[in-house]
Amino acid sequence: MAHKIILDTDPGIDDAMAIFFAFQSKDIEVLGLTTVFGNVPADMAAKNALILCDLAEQHHVPVTKGVARPWVGPESEYAHFVHGDDGFGNTYPEASKRALDPRSSAQFIVDMARAHPGEITLVAVGPLGNLALALRLEPELPKLIKGVSIMGGAAFVPGNVTPVAEANIWNDAHAADIVFSADWDVHMFGLDVTYDISFPPTFVDVLEEKNPVLGGFVQKAAQFYMDFYSQGREDRVCFFHDAFPIAHLIDPSLFGFTEGHMRVATDPLNKGQTALAPEGSTASPDWLNARKVKVATQVDHPKLTELFIDTYAR
Ligand code: RIB
Ligand code: CA
């Protein structure tokens, strides 16, 4: 049976690639796209998700607007320097005429979890404010959810915003702390695996060849994104962070994990750090009382690439 997921997202170019990947997979049933501020402001994230549904002809998939700022502190600065002014590499696709679902992203998550108890995996590929708010709205949420798969964090590698923090967690560290502390089954796909793999320009060319509409969109949008990721390098590369947790649902054998106790730092200097104490590595109560998560630390690059291409080709 296909995995029922809610995809919580801040589209974003790698978000777009991941959303199309999920739509294309026969093993994934997308119950809704819940959007959140992050790469772009909350309004733009919601409108961009509608555009992606139009392109994929997924007109029945509800799209909601979510939190617009971090749990604590001022409005964020957005990543237009990575994703373009429009979030899609300055390609400016046509706006959708479809309306958003009127519920907040957090309310939608709670409603769907109550309607499908124990069946839904929350796949979060942006900052974690919607999930934290859903936990506040329904404290029993962890009992209603099958699992949580997060693109975010950096356990054993440097961050991409600060030396210790990855962007999704850094953008809303207090919300991430709430989410990582809740009593549910968390798989984390951070920079430990997503920065392990760079994709060459030919990768998006193949996606376009296999799927001219969806792959073509990713190929065009990714040119700006590649400019960013290729700065200071000899080769031209890009990274598709957000598709990793979806790939894991489709084929768990692609990844290896390290299990341990996770803490998310919220102090100003270390904000967003996701530090992991592997099982048996410490006797400190501060760490042993932290919840256990599974952090992806190995990935089969050739098979993952093949899965992306085969799924776009369907
Ligand atoms: O650090 C990578 C993450 O930040 C991805 O989710 C990307 O879309 C940005 O949100
Ligand atoms: Ca994202």
JSON list of C-alpha atoms in Angstrom, two decimals, residues 50 53 56 157-158 167 169 226 228 267 269 278:
[
{"chain": "A", "resi": 50, "resn": "LEU", "atom": "CA", "xyz": [-0.47, 25.66, -5.85]},
{"chain": "A", "resi": 53, "resn": "CYS", "atom": "CA", "xyz": [0.03, 21.14, -8.14]},
{"chain": "A", "resi": 56, "resn": "ALA", "atom": "CA", "xyz": [1.53, 18.15, -12.02]},
{"chain": "A", "resi": 157, "resn": "VAL", "atom": "CA", "xyz": [28.98, 17.57, 9.56]},
{"chain": "A", "resi": 158, "resn": "PRO", "atom": "CA", "xyz": [29.10, 21.40, 9.47]},
{"chain": "A", "resi": 167, "resn": "ALA", "atom": "CA", "xyz": [18.89, 26.19, 7.28]},
{"chain": "A", "resi": 169, "resn": "ILE", "atom": "CA", "xyz": [16.45, 24.03, 11.76]},
{"chain": "A", "resi": 226, "resn": "MET", "atom": "CA", "xyz": [23.22, 25.66, -9.53]},
{"chain": "A", "resi": 228, "resn": "PHE", "atom": "CA", "xyz": [24.53, 29.45, -6.10]},
{"chain": "A", "resi": 267, "resn": "ASP", "atom": "CA", "xyz": [21.03, 29.72, 22.39]},
{"chain": "A", "resi": 269, "resn": "LEU", "atom": "CA", "xyz": [25.56, 31.24, 19.15]},
{"chain": "A", "resi": 278, "resn": "PRO", "atom": "CA", "xyz": [24.77, 7.89, 19.80]}
]
